[in-house]
PDB file of C-alpha atoms in Angstrom:
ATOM      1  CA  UNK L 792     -11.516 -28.015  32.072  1.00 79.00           C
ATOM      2  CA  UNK L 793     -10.596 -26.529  28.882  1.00 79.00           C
ATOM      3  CA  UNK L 794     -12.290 -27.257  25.448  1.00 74.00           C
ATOM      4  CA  UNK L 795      -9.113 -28.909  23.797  1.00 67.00           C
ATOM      5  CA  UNK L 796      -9.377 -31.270  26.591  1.00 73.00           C
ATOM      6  CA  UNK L 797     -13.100 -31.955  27.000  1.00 62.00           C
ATOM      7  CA  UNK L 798     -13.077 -32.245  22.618  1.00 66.00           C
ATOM      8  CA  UNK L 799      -9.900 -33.239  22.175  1.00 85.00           C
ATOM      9  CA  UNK L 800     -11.159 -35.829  19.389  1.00 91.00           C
ATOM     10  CA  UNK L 801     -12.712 -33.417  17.808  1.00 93.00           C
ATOM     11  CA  UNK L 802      -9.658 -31.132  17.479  1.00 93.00           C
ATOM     12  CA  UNK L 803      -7.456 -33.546  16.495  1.00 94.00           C
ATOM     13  CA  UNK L 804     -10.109 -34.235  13.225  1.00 95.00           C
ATOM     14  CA  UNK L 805     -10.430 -30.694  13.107  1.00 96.00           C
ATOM     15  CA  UNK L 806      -6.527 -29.882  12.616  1.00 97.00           C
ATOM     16  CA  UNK L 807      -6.196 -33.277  10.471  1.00 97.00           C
ATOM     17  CA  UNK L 808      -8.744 -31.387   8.095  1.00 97.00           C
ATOM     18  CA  UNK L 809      -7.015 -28.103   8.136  1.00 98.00           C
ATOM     19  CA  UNK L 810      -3.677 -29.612   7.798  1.00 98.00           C
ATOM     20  CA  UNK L 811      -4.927 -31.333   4.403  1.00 98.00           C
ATOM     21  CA  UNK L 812      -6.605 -28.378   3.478  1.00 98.00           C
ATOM     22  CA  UNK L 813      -3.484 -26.378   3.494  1.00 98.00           C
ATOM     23  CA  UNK L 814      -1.448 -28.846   1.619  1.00 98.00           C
ATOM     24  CA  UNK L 815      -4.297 -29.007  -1.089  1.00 98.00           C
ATOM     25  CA  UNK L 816      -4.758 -25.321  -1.392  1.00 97.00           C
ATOM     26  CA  UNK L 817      -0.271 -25.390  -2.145  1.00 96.00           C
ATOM     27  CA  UNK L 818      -1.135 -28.096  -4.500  1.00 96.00           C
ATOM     28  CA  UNK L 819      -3.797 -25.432  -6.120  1.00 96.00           C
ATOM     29  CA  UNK L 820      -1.144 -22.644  -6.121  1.00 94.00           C
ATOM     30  CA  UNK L 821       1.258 -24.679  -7.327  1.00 93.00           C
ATOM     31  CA  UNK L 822      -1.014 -25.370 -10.331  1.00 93.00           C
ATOM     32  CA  UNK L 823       0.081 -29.075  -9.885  1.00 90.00           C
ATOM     33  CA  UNK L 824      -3.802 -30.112  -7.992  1.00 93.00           C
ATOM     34  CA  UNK L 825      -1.740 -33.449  -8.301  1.00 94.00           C
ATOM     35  CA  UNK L 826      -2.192 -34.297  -4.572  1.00 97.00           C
ATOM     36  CA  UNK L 827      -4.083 -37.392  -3.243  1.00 98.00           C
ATOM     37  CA  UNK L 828      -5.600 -37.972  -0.039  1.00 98.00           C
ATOM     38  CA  UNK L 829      -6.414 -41.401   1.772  1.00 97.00           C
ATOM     39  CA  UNK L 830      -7.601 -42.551   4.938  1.00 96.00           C
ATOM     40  CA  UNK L 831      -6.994 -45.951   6.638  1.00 95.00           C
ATOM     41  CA  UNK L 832      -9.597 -47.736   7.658  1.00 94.00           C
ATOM     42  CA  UNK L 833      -7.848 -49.341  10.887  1.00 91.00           C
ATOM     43  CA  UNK L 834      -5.213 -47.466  12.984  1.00 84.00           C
ATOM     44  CA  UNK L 835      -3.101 -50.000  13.748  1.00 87.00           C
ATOM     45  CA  UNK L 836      -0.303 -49.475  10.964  1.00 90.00           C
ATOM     46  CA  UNK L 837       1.423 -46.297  12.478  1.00 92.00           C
ATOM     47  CA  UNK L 838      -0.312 -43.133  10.216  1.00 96.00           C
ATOM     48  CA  UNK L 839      -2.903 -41.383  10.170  1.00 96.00           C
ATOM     49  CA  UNK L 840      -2.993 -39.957   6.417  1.00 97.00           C
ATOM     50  CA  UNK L 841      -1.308 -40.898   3.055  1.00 97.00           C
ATOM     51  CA  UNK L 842      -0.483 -38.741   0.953  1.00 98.00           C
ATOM     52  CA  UNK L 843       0.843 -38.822  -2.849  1.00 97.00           C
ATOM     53  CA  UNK L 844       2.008 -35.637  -4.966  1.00 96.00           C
ATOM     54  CA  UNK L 845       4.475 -35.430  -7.114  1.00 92.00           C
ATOM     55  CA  UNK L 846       4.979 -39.495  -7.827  1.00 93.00           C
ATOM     56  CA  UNK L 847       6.220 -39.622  -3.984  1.00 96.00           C
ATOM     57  CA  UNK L 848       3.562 -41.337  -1.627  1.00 97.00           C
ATOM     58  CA  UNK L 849       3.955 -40.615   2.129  1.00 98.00           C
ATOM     59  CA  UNK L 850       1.974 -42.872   4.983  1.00 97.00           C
ATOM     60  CA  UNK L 851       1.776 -39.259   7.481  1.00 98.00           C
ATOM     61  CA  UNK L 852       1.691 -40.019  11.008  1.00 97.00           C
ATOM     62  CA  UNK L 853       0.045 -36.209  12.363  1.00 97.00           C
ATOM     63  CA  UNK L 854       0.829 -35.058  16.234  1.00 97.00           C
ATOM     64  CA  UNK L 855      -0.072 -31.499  17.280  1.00 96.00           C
ATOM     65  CA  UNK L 856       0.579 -29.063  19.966  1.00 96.00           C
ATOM     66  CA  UNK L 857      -0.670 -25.790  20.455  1.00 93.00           C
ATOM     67  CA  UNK L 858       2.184 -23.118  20.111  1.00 94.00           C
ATOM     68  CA  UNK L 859       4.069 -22.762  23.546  1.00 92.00           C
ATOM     69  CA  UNK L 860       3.264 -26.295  24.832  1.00 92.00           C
ATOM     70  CA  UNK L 861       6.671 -27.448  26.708  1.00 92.00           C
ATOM     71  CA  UNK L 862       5.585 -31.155  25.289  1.00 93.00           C
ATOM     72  CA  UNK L 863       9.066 -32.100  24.542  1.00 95.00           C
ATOM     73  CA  UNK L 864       8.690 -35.515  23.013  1.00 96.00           C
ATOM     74  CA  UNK L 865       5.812 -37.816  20.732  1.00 96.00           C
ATOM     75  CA  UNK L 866       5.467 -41.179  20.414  1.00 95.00           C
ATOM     76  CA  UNK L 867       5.950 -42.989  17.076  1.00 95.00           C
ATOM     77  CA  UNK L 868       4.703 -46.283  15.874  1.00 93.00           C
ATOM     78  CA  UNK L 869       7.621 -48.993  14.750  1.00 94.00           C
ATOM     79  CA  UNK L 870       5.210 -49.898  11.932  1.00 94.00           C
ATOM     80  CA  UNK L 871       5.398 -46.468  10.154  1.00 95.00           C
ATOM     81  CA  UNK L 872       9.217 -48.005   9.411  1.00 94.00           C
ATOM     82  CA  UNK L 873       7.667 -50.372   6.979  1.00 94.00           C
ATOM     83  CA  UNK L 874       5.854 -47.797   4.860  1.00 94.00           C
ATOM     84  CA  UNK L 875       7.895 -46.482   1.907  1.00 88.00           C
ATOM     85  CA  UNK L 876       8.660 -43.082   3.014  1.00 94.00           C
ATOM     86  CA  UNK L 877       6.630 -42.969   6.206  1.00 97.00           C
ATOM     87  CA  UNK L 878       7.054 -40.005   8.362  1.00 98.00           C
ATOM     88  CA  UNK L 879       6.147 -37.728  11.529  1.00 98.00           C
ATOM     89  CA  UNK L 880       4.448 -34.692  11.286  1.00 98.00           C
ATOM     90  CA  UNK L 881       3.933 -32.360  13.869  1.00 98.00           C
ATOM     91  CA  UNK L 882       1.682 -29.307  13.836  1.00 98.00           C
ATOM     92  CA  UNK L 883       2.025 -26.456  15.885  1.00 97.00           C
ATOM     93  CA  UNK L 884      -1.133 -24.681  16.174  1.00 97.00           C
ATOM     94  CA  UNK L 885      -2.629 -20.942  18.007  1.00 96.00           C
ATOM     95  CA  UNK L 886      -5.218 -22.401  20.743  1.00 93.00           C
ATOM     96  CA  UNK L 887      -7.711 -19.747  20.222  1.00 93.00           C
ATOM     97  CA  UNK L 888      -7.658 -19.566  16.119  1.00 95.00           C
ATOM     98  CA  UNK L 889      -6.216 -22.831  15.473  1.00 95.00           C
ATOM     99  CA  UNK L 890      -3.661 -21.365  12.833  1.00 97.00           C
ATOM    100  CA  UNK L 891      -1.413 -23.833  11.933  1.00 98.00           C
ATOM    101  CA  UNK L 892       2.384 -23.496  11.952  1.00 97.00           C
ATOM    102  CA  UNK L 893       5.265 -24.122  12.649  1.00 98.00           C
ATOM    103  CA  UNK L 894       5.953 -27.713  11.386  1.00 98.00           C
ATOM    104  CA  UNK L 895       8.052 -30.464  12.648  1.00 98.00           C
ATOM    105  CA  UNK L 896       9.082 -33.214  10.408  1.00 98.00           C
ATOM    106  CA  UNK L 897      10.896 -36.330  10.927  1.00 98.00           C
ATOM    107  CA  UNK L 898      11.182 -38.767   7.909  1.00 98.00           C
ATOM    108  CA  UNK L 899      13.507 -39.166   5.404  1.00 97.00           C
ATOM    109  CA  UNK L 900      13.736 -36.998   1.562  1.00 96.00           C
ATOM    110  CA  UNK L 901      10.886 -37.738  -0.788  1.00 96.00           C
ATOM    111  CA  UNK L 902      10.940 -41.736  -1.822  1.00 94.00           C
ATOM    112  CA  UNK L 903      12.997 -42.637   0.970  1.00 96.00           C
ATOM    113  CA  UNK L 904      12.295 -44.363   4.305  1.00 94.00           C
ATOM    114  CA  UNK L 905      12.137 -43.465   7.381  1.00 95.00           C
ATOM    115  CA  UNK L 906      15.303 -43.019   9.124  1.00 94.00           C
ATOM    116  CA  UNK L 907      16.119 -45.383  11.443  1.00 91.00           C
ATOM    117  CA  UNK L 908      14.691 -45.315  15.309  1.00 89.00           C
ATOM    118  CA  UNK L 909      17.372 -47.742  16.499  1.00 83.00           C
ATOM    119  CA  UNK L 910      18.472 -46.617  19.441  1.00 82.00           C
ATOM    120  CA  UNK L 911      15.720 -44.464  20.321  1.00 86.00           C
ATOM    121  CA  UNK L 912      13.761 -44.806  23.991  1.00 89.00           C
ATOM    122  CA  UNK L 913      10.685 -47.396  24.354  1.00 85.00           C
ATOM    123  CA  UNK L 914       7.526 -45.941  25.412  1.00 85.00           C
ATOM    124  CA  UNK L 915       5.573 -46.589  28.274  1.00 85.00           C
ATOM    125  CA  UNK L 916       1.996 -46.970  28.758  1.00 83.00           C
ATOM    126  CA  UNK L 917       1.005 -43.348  30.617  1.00 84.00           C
ATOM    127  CA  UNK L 918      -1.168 -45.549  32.978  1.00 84.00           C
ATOM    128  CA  UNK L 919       0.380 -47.129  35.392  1.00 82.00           C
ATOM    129  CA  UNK L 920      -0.314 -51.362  36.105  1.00 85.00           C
ATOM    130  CA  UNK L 921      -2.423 -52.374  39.752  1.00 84.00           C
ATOM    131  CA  UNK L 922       1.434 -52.676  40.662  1.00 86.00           C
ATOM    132  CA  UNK L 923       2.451 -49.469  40.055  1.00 82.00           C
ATOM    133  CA  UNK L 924       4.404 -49.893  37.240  1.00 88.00           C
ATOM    134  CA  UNK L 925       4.213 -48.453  33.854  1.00 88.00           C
ATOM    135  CA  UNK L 926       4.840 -51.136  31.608  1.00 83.00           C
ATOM    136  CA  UNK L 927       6.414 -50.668  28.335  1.00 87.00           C
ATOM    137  CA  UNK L 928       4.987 -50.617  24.336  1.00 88.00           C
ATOM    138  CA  UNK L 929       7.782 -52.712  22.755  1.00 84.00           C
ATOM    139  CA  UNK L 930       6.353 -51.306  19.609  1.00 90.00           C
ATOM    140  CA  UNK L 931       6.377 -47.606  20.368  1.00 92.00           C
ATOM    141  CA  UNK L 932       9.404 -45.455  20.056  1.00 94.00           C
ATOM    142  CA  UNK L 933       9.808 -41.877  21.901  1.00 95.00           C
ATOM    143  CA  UNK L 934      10.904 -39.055  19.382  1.00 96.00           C
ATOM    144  CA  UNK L 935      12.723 -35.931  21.128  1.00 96.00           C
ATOM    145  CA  UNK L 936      11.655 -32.757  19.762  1.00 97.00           C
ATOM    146  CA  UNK L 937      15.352 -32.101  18.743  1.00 96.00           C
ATOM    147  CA  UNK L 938      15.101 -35.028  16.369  1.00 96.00           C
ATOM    148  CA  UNK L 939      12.861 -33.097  13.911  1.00 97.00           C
ATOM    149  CA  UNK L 940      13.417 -30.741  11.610  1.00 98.00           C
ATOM    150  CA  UNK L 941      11.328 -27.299  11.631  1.00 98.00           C
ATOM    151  CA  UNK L 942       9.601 -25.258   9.031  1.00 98.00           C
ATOM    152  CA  UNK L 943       7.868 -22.138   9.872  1.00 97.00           C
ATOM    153  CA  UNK L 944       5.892 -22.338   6.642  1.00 97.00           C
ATOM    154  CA  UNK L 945       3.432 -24.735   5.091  1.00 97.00           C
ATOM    155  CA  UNK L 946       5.647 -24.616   1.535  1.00 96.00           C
ATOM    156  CA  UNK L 947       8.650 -26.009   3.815  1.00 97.00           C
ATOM    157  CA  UNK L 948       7.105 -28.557   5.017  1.00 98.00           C
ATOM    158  CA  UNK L 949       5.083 -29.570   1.796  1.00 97.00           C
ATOM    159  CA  UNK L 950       8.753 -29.499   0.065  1.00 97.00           C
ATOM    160  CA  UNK L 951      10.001 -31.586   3.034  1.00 98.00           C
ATOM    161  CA  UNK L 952       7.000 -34.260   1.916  1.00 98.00           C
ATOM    162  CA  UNK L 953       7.202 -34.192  -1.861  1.00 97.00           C
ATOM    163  CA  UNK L 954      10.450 -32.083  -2.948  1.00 95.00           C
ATOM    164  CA  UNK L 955      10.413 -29.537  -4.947  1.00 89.00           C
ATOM    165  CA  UNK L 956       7.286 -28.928  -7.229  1.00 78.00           C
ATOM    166  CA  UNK L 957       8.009 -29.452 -10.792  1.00 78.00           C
ATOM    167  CA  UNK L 958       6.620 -27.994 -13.677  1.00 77.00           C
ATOM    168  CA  UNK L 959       2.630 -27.172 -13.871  1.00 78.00           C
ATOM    169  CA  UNK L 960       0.560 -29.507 -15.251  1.00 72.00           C
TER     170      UNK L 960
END
């Protein structure tokens, strides 16, 4: 059994960390250090991070795959709707180094919200019931992998989350 599966916790904390790191270090080179970074303290509201740089705050649901994974779908919280400006991001990663990149983004521009997941599949629980059945997570939508938009850079997708930098500081 691999180490991404046995630790998997761990490397999702891991990448969470590197993923902010990289935004903060744009921030830096931007010569804006303008970003903010909080945590919830209960996982129940559909992100993981928020974020706030250039007067736009994003509630940042994070998913990652390692580059090459055939995973051709993630699962999205209804909730992250009522944020303003929630979104999806999801991080590509190298297994051995952990590199980040690319990106894939779902959400709407900078102040708006997210756009709509009418229409899109309900989950399912991946366990099945004693019956057999997998019974469905009326709250959780399925995202195709077509539905996002890609950046093979970290400045794309930090322009995707806050627009275009203005002016330094």
């Amino acid at each position: 059994m691999s180490k991404h599966t046995v630790h998997s916790s761990y490397r999702e904390k891991l990448l969470e960390h590197l993923f902010v790191s990289e935004l903060l270090k744009r921030s830096w080179c931007l010569d804006r250090c303008d970003l903010e970074v909080a945590k919830p303290e209960v996982d129940n509201a559909g992100y993981d991070i928020i974020l706030e740089a250039h007067g736009h705050t994003r509630h940042v649901q994070l998913k990652a795959s390692f580059q090459g994974s055939s995973t051709p779908k993630q699962k999205v919280n209804l909730r992250l709707a009522e944020k303003p400006s929630g979104c999806v991001v999801w991080i590509y990663f190298e297994e051995e180094t952990l590199a980040l990149g690319p990106y894939l983004y779902f959400g709407g521009e900078p102040g708006q919200p997210l756009p709509s997941l009418a229409g899109t599949k309900v989950a399912k629980h991946t366990k099945a019931e004693h019956t057999g059945k997998k019974a469905e997570r009326p709250n959780i939508r399925e995202l195709n992998r077509g539905e996002f938009t890609a950046f093979d850079s970290l400045e794309g997708i930090y322009t995707a989350l806050f627009g275009a930098a203005p002016a330094p500081l």
